[in-house]
Amino acid sequence: MPKPLILSVVGARPNFMKVAPLHRVFATPEMLALVEHRIVHTGQHYDAAMSDAFFHDLEMPEPAYFLGIGSGSHAEQTARVMMEFEKVCLESKPALVLVVGDVNSTIAATLTATKLGIPVAHVEAGLRSGDRTMPEELNRIATDALSDYAFVTEQSGMDNLLRENFRKERLFLVGNTMIDSLHFALPKARQASILNELGVASKEYALVTLHRPSNVDDVAQLRALITMLFEATSECAVVFPVHPRTRKNLERFGLLNLIESSPRFVLTEPQGYVNFLALMMNARFVMTDSGGVQEETTALGVPCLTLRTTTERPATCEYGTNILVPPTQENIQTALQNALKGVFRTDGVPASVPPLWDGKAAERIATIILRECLSH
Ligand code: UD1
Ligand code: UDP
């Protein structure tokens, strides 16, 4: 009898951190005897700094399949993944497809597999921002509606899926594979020399990432954000590894000059995972609109200002170091002044790490998959 095949689908930057620990668990001799695990890379992200760098830092093998999808409108990108992934499914006949997160590759692979009658397990299921203007929220809702199994990172995800009538016996609170990757890479991050390379000192800079369309696609919003960050450089250095979507818009809107006019505004290419972890660990605080960065800063105990009106990861605010800052000028200026003074949580409760974010989520998922998902 051939071993059952599991295909894990990755496409965009945050997917790699979520799948790498699963691949490591499935590569152990005990697991190899029972299942075969292959990685499918859709190619949604393709620049070396948005893709290859993570395979290297997370010690992942080359993907078994590369679909070469690239950029495009939502419909184009989703449709191209579906067309190419369908061929992979028909040829390889997986027993289970694993999808992670909330990007276009996630929903595209889910739709393709479920229509072929292949069971799908969603890792990081159940998160909801409640904001349907976010493309990711639509991807999350649709992916969970179709998935057969849900692996959930935090209690809010369980509550959301139970409310949406997800089958209780196929719903598992397992923790966070992104935090597994963080534990894996921390020793390397402690050795990284990126702070020296960028000329910044530990706890003397703010680290910034921005890539949500609501923050970076609108000229007035992006100009306002960059202007505030520029003003903050009079108080502390700002390190800004720029996502390609944001880079394009900074160029298009003529905002690069403003950044370059402050020597303490350090603009860089997207960083590899190990370097980025080193930058997070040593930051005075982080400002971001990323999903994953909210979780990693909570795991590291580093203060995080999230420049959004909602979060699908409320555990990071409830337990951790995350503060939601709806991104208006007044809100950001107040939050920045507090952050520069070292004022963060106002409820007096010490920050902690959410339950099960202990570096062992992938092991739990693999055990459940063997027990529950391959026997039907
Ligand atoms: C995507 C995800 C988002 C996730 C983010 C992680 C969707 C709908 N969005 O957003 O949820 O938070 O990835 O980073 O799936 N580009 C390059 N090189 C690359 C990749 C992209 O230059 O390697 C540029 C292209 O101009 C492209 C643009 O970035 O059009 C946006 O890329 P896309 O994958 O469509 O969305 P992201 O903004 O990256
Ligand atoms: N990240 C990275 N280099 C960077 C910016 C982010 O390695 O320059 C990592 C970050 O540590 C996290 C993931 O990328 O693991 C988050 O991806 P992103 O913010 O692009 O997507 P989101 O989580 O918002 O979907």
Short mmCIF file of C-alpha atoms and ligand atoms in Angstrom, two decimals:
data_model
loop_
_atom_site.label_atom_id
_atom_site.label_comp_id
_atom_site.label_asym_id
_atom_site.label_seq_id
_atom_site.Cartn_x
_atom_site.Cartn_y
_atom_site.Cartn_z
CA MET A 1 0.00 0.00 0.00
CA PRO A 2 1.46 3.44 -0.89
CA LYS A 3 1.70 5.85 2.01
CA PRO A 4 -1.02 8.52 2.13
CA LEU A 5 0.18 11.79 0.62
CA ILE A 6 -0.33 15.16 2.30
CA LEU A 7 0.12 18.30 0.20
CA SER A 8 0.79 21.57 2.06
CA VAL A 9 0.19 24.72 0.04
CA VAL A 10 2.31 27.85 0.46
CA GLY A 11 2.26 30.99 -1.65
CA ALA A 12 2.97 34.21 0.22
CA ARG A 13 5.58 35.22 2.83
CA PRO A 14 3.68 34.40 6.04
CA ASN A 15 2.77 30.91 4.74
CA PHE A 16 6.36 29.68 4.89
CA MET A 17 6.64 30.17 8.68
CA LYS A 18 3.35 28.32 9.17
CA VAL A 19 4.26 25.26 7.07
CA ALA A 20 7.98 24.83 7.89
CA PRO A 21 7.38 23.28 11.34
CA LEU A 22 4.82 20.88 9.88
CA HIS A 23 7.29 19.77 7.24
CA ARG A 24 9.92 19.21 9.93
CA VAL A 25 7.56 17.00 11.95
CA PHE A 26 6.50 15.01 8.88
CA ALA A 27 10.19 14.49 8.03
CA THR A 28 10.93 12.62 11.28
CA PRO A 29 11.57 8.89 10.78
CA GLU A 30 8.42 7.87 12.70
CA MET A 31 6.24 10.07 10.48
CA LEU A 32 8.07 9.19 7.28
CA ALA A 33 7.15 5.58 7.88
CA LEU A 34 3.47 6.53 7.91
CA VAL A 35 2.87 9.46 5.53
CA GLU A 36 4.48 11.41 2.73
CA HIS A 37 4.45 15.19 2.95
CA ARG A 38 5.08 17.44 -0.05
CA ILE A 39 5.14 21.23 -0.31
CA VAL A 40 3.35 23.00 -3.16
CA HIS A 41 4.50 26.61 -3.76
CA THR A 42 2.00 28.59 -5.82
CA GLY A 43 4.50 31.37 -6.56
CA GLN A 44 2.14 34.13 -5.35
CA HIS A 45 5.28 35.69 -3.86
CA TYR A 46 8.33 35.19 -6.03
CA ASP A 47 11.05 37.78 -5.29
CA ALA A 48 14.03 36.10 -3.61
CA ALA A 49 13.49 38.33 -0.56
CA MET A 50 9.80 37.33 -0.33
CA SER A 51 10.25 33.61 -0.95
CA ASP A 52 13.65 31.85 -1.35
CA ALA A 53 15.07 33.60 1.72
CA PHE A 54 12.52 31.81 3.91
CA PHE A 55 13.24 28.35 2.54
CA HIS A 56 16.84 29.01 3.49
CA ASP A 57 16.23 30.48 6.95
CA LEU A 58 13.62 27.87 7.89
CA GLU A 59 15.71 25.02 6.43
CA MET A 60 12.88 23.87 4.18
CA PRO A 61 13.61 21.75 1.11
CA GLU A 62 12.74 23.01 -2.37
CA PRO A 63 8.99 22.68 -2.93
CA ALA A 64 7.95 19.49 -4.71
CA TYR A 65 5.74 21.59 -7.03
CA PHE A 66 6.15 25.22 -8.07
CA LEU A 67 3.13 26.67 -9.85
CA GLY A 68 4.64 30.01 -10.95
CA ILE A 69 1.42 32.00 -10.47
CA GLY A 70 2.90 35.46 -9.81
CA SER A 71 0.99 38.70 -9.32
CA GLY A 72 -2.36 39.77 -10.76
CA SER A 73 -5.83 40.89 -9.77
CA HIS A 74 -7.56 38.84 -7.09
CA ALA A 75 -9.58 36.94 -9.67
CA GLU A 76 -6.57 36.30 -11.91
CA GLN A 77 -4.34 35.15 -9.08
CA THR A 78 -6.99 32.91 -7.52
CA ALA A 79 -8.01 31.42 -10.86
CA ARG A 80 -4.43 30.68 -11.91
CA VAL A 81 -3.71 28.87 -8.64
CA MET A 82 -6.88 26.83 -9.11
CA MET A 83 -6.02 25.81 -12.66
CA GLU A 84 -2.47 24.76 -11.81
CA PHE A 85 -3.22 23.20 -8.43
CA GLU A 86 -5.99 21.09 -9.95
CA LYS A 87 -3.38 19.44 -12.21
CA VAL A 88 -1.17 18.68 -9.19
CA CYS A 89 -4.09 17.15 -7.28
CA LEU A 90 -5.19 15.01 -10.22
CA GLU A 91 -1.67 13.74 -10.78
CA SER A 92 -0.60 13.15 -7.17
CA LYS A 93 -3.94 12.12 -5.60
CA PRO A 94 -3.36 13.48 -2.08
CA ALA A 95 -5.22 12.03 0.88
CA LEU A 96 -5.29 15.47 2.49
CA VAL A 97 -4.54 19.05 1.49
CA LEU A 98 -3.23 21.40 4.18
CA VAL A 99 -3.78 25.12 3.71
CA VAL A 100 -2.57 27.88 6.02
CA GLY A 101 -3.56 31.46 6.77
CA ASP A 102 -5.71 33.72 4.65
CA VAL A 103 -4.04 34.64 1.36
CA ASN A 104 -5.42 34.15 -2.14
CA SER A 105 -3.44 30.91 -2.53
CA THR A 106 -5.23 29.57 0.58
CA ILE A 107 -8.77 29.94 -0.73
CA ALA A 108 -7.78 28.93 -4.26
CA ALA A 109 -6.25 25.64 -3.11
CA THR A 110 -9.18 24.96 -0.78
CA LEU A 111 -11.76 25.49 -3.49
CA THR A 112 -9.83 23.30 -5.92
CA ALA A 113 -9.29 20.40 -3.53
CA THR A 114 -12.78 20.32 -2.03
CA LYS A 115 -14.34 20.31 -5.52
CA LEU A 116 -12.23 17.26 -6.31
CA GLY A 117 -13.51 15.60 -3.14
CA ILE A 118 -10.12 15.83 -1.39
CA PRO A 119 -10.34 16.63 2.34
CA VAL A 120 -8.86 19.97 3.37
CA ALA A 121 -7.44 20.96 6.76
CA HIS A 122 -7.07 24.68 7.50
CA VAL A 123 -4.24 25.69 9.80
CA GLU A 124 -4.92 29.04 11.53
CA ALA A 125 -8.65 28.59 11.02
CA GLY A 126 -11.40 30.65 12.60
CA LEU A 127 -9.72 34.05 12.86
CA ARG A 128 -12.12 36.90 12.07
CA SER A 129 -11.54 40.64 11.94
CA GLY A 130 -15.20 41.33 11.19
CA ASP A 131 -14.02 43.65 8.41
CA ARG A 132 -15.24 42.41 5.04
CA THR A 133 -13.34 45.12 3.17
CA MET A 134 -10.16 43.11 3.90
CA PRO A 135 -9.51 40.54 1.16
CA GLU A 136 -8.08 38.24 3.84
CA GLU A 137 -11.37 38.22 5.77
CA LEU A 138 -13.23 36.95 2.71
CA ASN A 139 -10.53 34.33 2.19
CA ARG A 140 -10.82 33.20 5.84
CA ILE A 141 -14.61 32.92 5.77
CA ALA A 142 -14.68 31.02 2.47
CA THR A 143 -11.78 28.72 3.41
CA ASP A 144 -13.36 27.77 6.72
CA ALA A 145 -16.77 27.25 5.14
CA LEU A 146 -15.22 24.64 2.81
CA SER A 147 -12.58 23.03 5.04
CA ASP A 148 -13.12 19.59 6.59
CA TYR A 149 -10.78 20.13 9.55
CA ALA A 150 -9.89 23.29 11.44
CA PHE A 151 -6.66 23.78 13.41
CA VAL A 152 -7.02 26.89 15.54
CA THR A 153 -4.43 29.15 17.15
CA GLU A 154 -6.49 30.96 19.78
CA GLN A 155 -9.81 30.70 21.63
CA SER A 156 -11.50 33.42 19.55
CA GLY A 157 -11.09 31.15 16.51
CA MET A 158 -12.89 28.32 18.30
CA ASP A 159 -15.71 30.65 19.32
CA ASN A 160 -16.07 32.01 15.78
CA LEU A 161 -16.19 28.58 14.17
CA LEU A 162 -18.67 27.19 16.68
CA ARG A 163 -20.86 30.22 15.98
CA GLU A 164 -20.58 29.43 12.26
CA ASN A 165 -21.62 25.81 12.93
CA PHE A 166 -18.26 24.24 12.08
CA ARG A 167 -18.38 20.54 13.02
CA LYS A 168 -17.25 20.42 16.63
CA GLU A 169 -15.53 17.04 16.33
CA ARG A 170 -13.29 18.38 13.54
CA LEU A 171 -12.26 21.54 15.35
CA PHE A 172 -8.96 21.54 17.26
CA LEU A 173 -7.28 24.23 19.37
CA VAL A 174 -3.61 23.41 18.77
CA GLY A 175 -1.60 26.61 19.19
CA ASN A 176 0.37 28.49 16.61
CA THR A 177 2.81 27.00 14.09
CA MET A 178 4.16 30.50 13.41
CA ILE A 179 5.41 30.50 16.99
CA ASP A 180 6.97 27.05 16.38
CA SER A 181 9.05 28.72 13.66
CA LEU A 182 9.95 31.53 16.00
CA HIS A 183 11.30 29.05 18.58
CA PHE A 184 13.21 27.26 15.82
CA ALA A 185 14.90 30.42 14.52
CA LEU A 186 15.56 32.31 17.78
CA PRO A 187 19.06 30.86 18.35
CA LYS A 188 20.06 31.97 14.85
CA ALA A 189 18.45 35.39 15.36
CA ARG A 190 20.54 35.90 18.51
CA GLN A 191 23.67 35.52 16.35
CA ALA A 192 22.52 37.84 13.55
CA SER A 193 24.56 40.94 12.74
CA ILE A 194 21.76 42.90 11.07
CA LEU A 195 21.68 45.67 13.74
CA ASN A 196 25.35 46.46 13.07
CA GLU A 197 24.78 46.30 9.33
CA LEU A 198 21.96 48.84 9.59
CA GLY A 199 23.81 51.01 12.12
CA VAL A 200 21.18 50.80 14.88
CA ALA A 201 21.48 49.87 18.55
CA SER A 202 19.31 47.50 20.57
CA LYS A 203 16.18 49.18 22.04
CA GLU A 204 17.02 52.46 20.31
CA TYR A 205 14.85 52.09 17.22
CA ALA A 206 11.26 51.45 16.22
CA LEU A 207 10.68 48.70 13.65
CA VAL A 208 7.94 49.32 11.07
CA THR A 209 6.17 47.15 8.49
CA LEU A 210 3.23 48.26 6.36
CA HIS A 211 1.52 46.45 3.50
CA ARG A 212 -2.28 46.46 3.99
CA PRO A 213 -3.99 48.01 0.95
CA SER A 214 -5.99 50.28 3.33
CA ASN A 215 -2.73 51.82 4.59
CA VAL A 216 -0.49 51.79 1.54
CA ASP A 217 -2.64 51.97 -1.61
CA ASP A 218 -4.19 55.34 -0.79
CA VAL A 219 -1.88 58.29 -1.40
CA ALA A 220 -3.23 60.50 1.42
CA GLN A 221 -3.07 57.68 3.99
CA LEU A 222 0.42 56.56 3.03
CA ARG A 223 1.70 60.16 2.98
CA ALA A 224 0.23 60.79 6.45
CA LEU A 225 1.82 57.61 7.84
CA ILE A 226 5.24 58.33 6.33
CA THR A 227 5.12 61.93 7.56
CA MET A 228 4.43 60.76 11.14
CA LEU A 229 7.21 58.19 10.99
CA PHE A 230 9.53 60.87 9.62
CA GLU A 231 8.64 63.12 12.57
CA ALA A 232 9.25 60.25 14.99
CA THR A 233 12.85 60.00 13.75
CA SER A 234 13.60 63.15 15.78
CA GLU A 235 13.06 60.93 18.87
CA CYS A 236 14.39 57.54 17.77
CA ALA A 237 15.60 55.73 14.66
CA VAL A 238 12.96 54.02 12.49
CA VAL A 239 13.85 50.81 10.63
CA PHE A 240 11.44 50.10 7.77
CA PRO A 241 11.89 46.90 5.71
CA VAL A 242 9.61 47.65 2.77
CA HIS A 243 7.15 45.16 1.27
CA PRO A 244 7.11 45.24 -2.57
CA ARG A 245 3.50 46.52 -2.67
CA THR A 246 4.52 49.43 -0.43
CA ARG A 247 7.78 50.09 -2.30
CA LYS A 248 5.84 50.47 -5.55
CA ASN A 249 3.48 52.96 -3.94
CA LEU A 250 6.23 54.95 -2.21
CA GLU A 251 7.78 55.38 -5.65
CA ARG A 252 4.48 56.12 -7.40
CA PHE A 253 3.40 58.70 -4.79
CA GLY A 254 6.84 60.37 -4.65
CA LEU A 255 7.40 59.65 -0.94
CA LEU A 256 10.91 58.19 -1.06
CA ASN A 257 12.53 61.66 -0.87
CA LEU A 258 10.93 62.35 2.50
CA ILE A 259 12.25 59.08 3.90
CA GLU A 260 15.71 59.63 2.48
CA SER A 261 15.89 63.13 3.98
CA SER A 262 16.25 61.72 7.52
CA PRO A 263 19.44 59.75 8.25
CA ARG A 264 17.56 58.03 11.08
CA PHE A 265 14.84 56.69 8.74
CA VAL A 266 16.41 53.39 7.67
CA LEU A 267 14.63 51.96 4.62
CA THR A 268 15.61 48.39 3.69
CA GLU A 269 14.51 45.61 1.37
CA PRO A 270 12.23 42.98 2.95
CA GLN A 271 14.37 41.14 5.48
CA GLY A 272 14.92 37.41 5.70
CA TYR A 273 13.18 35.72 8.62
CA VAL A 274 16.21 35.39 10.90
CA ASN A 275 17.23 39.01 10.42
CA PHE A 276 13.67 40.19 10.86
CA LEU A 277 13.36 38.22 14.11
CA ALA A 278 16.58 39.84 15.33
CA LEU A 279 15.14 43.26 14.43
CA MET A 280 11.89 42.50 16.30
CA MET A 281 13.63 41.17 19.43
CA ASN A 282 15.80 44.25 19.73
CA ALA A 283 13.23 46.90 18.79
CA ARG A 284 12.09 49.47 21.35
CA PHE A 285 8.66 48.88 19.87
CA VAL A 286 7.14 47.71 16.58
CA MET A 287 4.57 49.48 14.40
CA THR A 288 2.84 47.25 11.89
CA ASP A 289 -0.29 46.27 10.01
CA SER A 290 0.91 42.66 9.60
CA GLY A 291 -1.02 39.71 10.98
CA GLY A 292 1.95 37.53 11.86
CA VAL A 293 4.01 40.32 13.39
CA GLN A 294 1.27 40.95 15.98
CA GLU A 295 1.69 37.34 17.13
CA GLU A 296 5.49 37.26 17.07
CA THR A 297 5.84 40.47 19.10
CA THR A 298 3.47 39.00 21.69
CA ALA A 299 5.58 35.83 21.85
CA LEU A 300 8.73 37.93 22.21
CA GLY A 301 7.23 40.37 24.74
CA VAL A 302 8.02 43.35 22.51
CA PRO A 303 5.44 46.18 22.44
CA CYS A 304 3.49 46.38 19.18
CA LEU A 305 1.29 49.16 17.84
CA THR A 306 -1.00 47.72 15.18
CA LEU A 307 -2.06 50.42 12.74
CA ARG A 308 -5.50 49.00 11.95
CA THR A 309 -9.09 49.42 13.13
CA THR A 310 -9.58 45.71 13.83
CA THR A 311 -7.57 42.60 14.54
CA GLU A 312 -8.44 38.98 13.78
CA ARG A 313 -5.94 38.03 16.51
CA PRO A 314 -7.52 39.42 19.70
CA ALA A 315 -5.43 37.14 21.94
CA THR A 316 -2.43 39.34 21.16
CA CYS A 317 -4.24 42.28 22.80
CA GLU A 318 -5.87 40.25 25.57
CA TYR A 319 -2.71 38.42 26.68
CA GLY A 320 0.14 40.00 24.84
CA THR A 321 1.84 43.23 23.93
CA ASN A 322 -0.38 44.32 21.05
CA ILE A 323 -2.30 47.61 21.02
CA LEU A 324 -4.76 48.44 18.25
CA VAL A 325 -4.27 51.93 16.91
CA PRO A 326 -6.91 52.88 14.32
CA PRO A 327 -4.63 54.71 11.92
CA THR A 328 -5.72 58.35 12.13
CA GLN A 329 -3.18 61.09 12.72
CA GLU A 330 -4.43 61.82 16.24
CA ASN A 331 -4.45 58.16 17.33
CA ILE A 332 -1.01 57.44 15.94
CA GLN A 333 0.56 60.56 17.41
CA THR A 334 -0.81 59.74 20.88
CA ALA A 335 0.28 56.09 20.61
CA LEU A 336 3.73 57.12 19.39
CA GLN A 337 4.22 59.60 22.24
CA ASN A 338 3.20 56.93 24.77
CA ALA A 339 5.43 54.34 23.12
CA LEU A 340 8.41 56.70 23.14
CA LYS A 341 7.81 57.25 26.88
CA GLY A 342 7.61 53.45 27.38
CA VAL A 343 3.86 53.47 28.18
CA PHE A 344 2.06 50.47 26.64
CA ARG A 345 -0.56 48.30 28.37
CA THR A 346 -2.82 50.58 30.38
CA ASP A 347 -4.78 47.83 32.23
CA GLY A 348 -1.88 47.07 34.56
CA VAL A 349 -2.01 43.36 33.65
CA PRO A 350 1.46 41.97 32.84
CA ALA A 351 1.74 40.76 29.26
CA SER A 352 1.85 37.00 28.72
CA VAL A 353 1.85 34.49 25.85
CA PRO A 354 -1.49 32.93 24.79
CA PRO A 355 -2.13 29.29 25.75
CA LEU A 356 -0.42 26.64 23.58
CA TRP A 357 1.91 29.12 21.84
CA ASP A 358 4.76 26.93 23.04
CA GLY A 359 6.56 25.80 19.88
CA LYS A 360 4.76 22.46 19.72
CA ALA A 361 1.70 23.21 17.58
CA ALA A 362 2.98 21.29 14.54
CA GLU A 363 3.48 18.15 16.63
CA ARG A 364 -0.12 18.42 17.87
CA ILE A 365 -1.42 18.93 14.34
CA ALA A 366 0.51 15.97 12.94
CA THR A 367 -0.74 13.70 15.72
CA ILE A 368 -4.35 14.72 15.09
CA ILE A 369 -3.94 14.32 11.33
CA LEU A 370 -2.71 10.74 11.74
CA ARG A 371 -5.48 9.92 14.19
CA GLU A 372 -8.44 11.77 12.67
CA CYS A 373 -7.88 12.93 9.12
CA LEU A 374 -6.34 10.02 7.21
CA SER A 375 -8.57 7.23 8.40
CA HIS A 376 -11.85 8.34 6.73
C1 UD1 B 1 -0.44 39.16 0.17
C2 UD1 B 1 -1.73 38.68 0.84
C3 UD1 B 1 -1.82 39.30 2.23
C4 UD1 B 1 -0.58 39.01 3.04
C5 UD1 B 1 0.66 39.43 2.27
C6 UD1 B 1 1.87 38.99 3.01
C7 UD1 B 1 -3.70 38.24 -0.56
C8 UD1 B 1 -5.00 38.78 -1.01
N1 UD1 B 1 -2.89 39.12 0.09
O1 UD1 B 1 -0.54 40.56 0.00
O2 UD1 B 1 -2.94 38.75 2.91
O3 UD1 B 1 -0.65 39.71 4.26
O4 UD1 B 1 0.66 38.81 0.97
O5 UD1 B 1 3.02 39.66 2.62
O6 UD1 B 1 -3.40 37.09 -0.79
N2 UD1 B 1 5.09 41.81 -5.42
C9 UD1 B 1 6.37 41.79 -5.85
N3 UD1 B 1 7.13 40.67 -5.58
C10 UD1 B 1 6.63 39.60 -4.92
C11 UD1 B 1 5.31 39.63 -4.51
C12 UD1 B 1 4.54 40.74 -4.76
O7 UD1 B 1 6.86 42.74 -6.46
O8 UD1 B 1 7.39 38.62 -4.70
C13 UD1 B 1 4.30 43.03 -5.66
C14 UD1 B 1 3.53 43.00 -6.96
O9 UD1 B 1 3.52 44.27 -7.48
C15 UD1 B 1 2.13 42.63 -6.53
C16 UD1 B 1 2.02 43.28 -5.17
O10 UD1 B 1 3.33 43.18 -4.62
O11 UD1 B 1 1.16 43.08 -7.43
C17 UD1 B 1 1.04 42.62 -4.24
O12 UD1 B 1 1.27 41.22 -4.13
P1 UD1 B 1 0.07 40.22 -3.74
O13 UD1 B 1 0.59 38.86 -3.55
O14 UD1 B 1 -1.05 40.40 -4.72
O15 UD1 B 1 -0.49 40.81 -2.42
P2 UD1 B 1 0.30 41.30 -1.11
O16 UD1 B 1 0.07 42.74 -0.91
O17 UD1 B 1 1.69 40.79 -1.16
N1 UDP B 2 8.74 39.14 7.96
C1 UDP B 2 10.03 38.93 7.51
N2 UDP B 2 10.70 39.97 6.94
C2 UDP B 2 10.14 41.21 6.80
C3 UDP B 2 8.81 41.41 7.25
C4 UDP B 2 8.14 40.35 7.82
O1 UDP B 2 10.58 37.83 7.65
O2 UDP B 2 10.80 42.11 6.27
C5 UDP B 2 8.01 37.99 8.53
C6 UDP B 2 7.42 38.18 9.90
O3 UDP B 2 8.37 37.89 10.91
C7 UDP B 2 6.27 37.19 9.89
C8 UDP B 2 5.79 37.24 8.44
O4 UDP B 2 6.89 37.75 7.69
O5 UDP B 2 6.75 35.88 10.16
C9 UDP B 2 4.59 38.12 8.31
O6 UDP B 2 4.32 38.30 6.96
P1 UDP B 2 3.52 39.55 6.40
O7 UDP B 2 3.56 40.67 7.37
O8 UDP B 2 4.02 39.78 5.03
O9 UDP B 2 2.05 38.95 6.24
P2 UDP B 2 0.79 38.86 7.21
O10 UDP B 2 1.21 38.14 8.43
O11 UDP B 2 0.29 40.25 7.44
O12 UDP B 2 -0.21 38.10 6.40
#
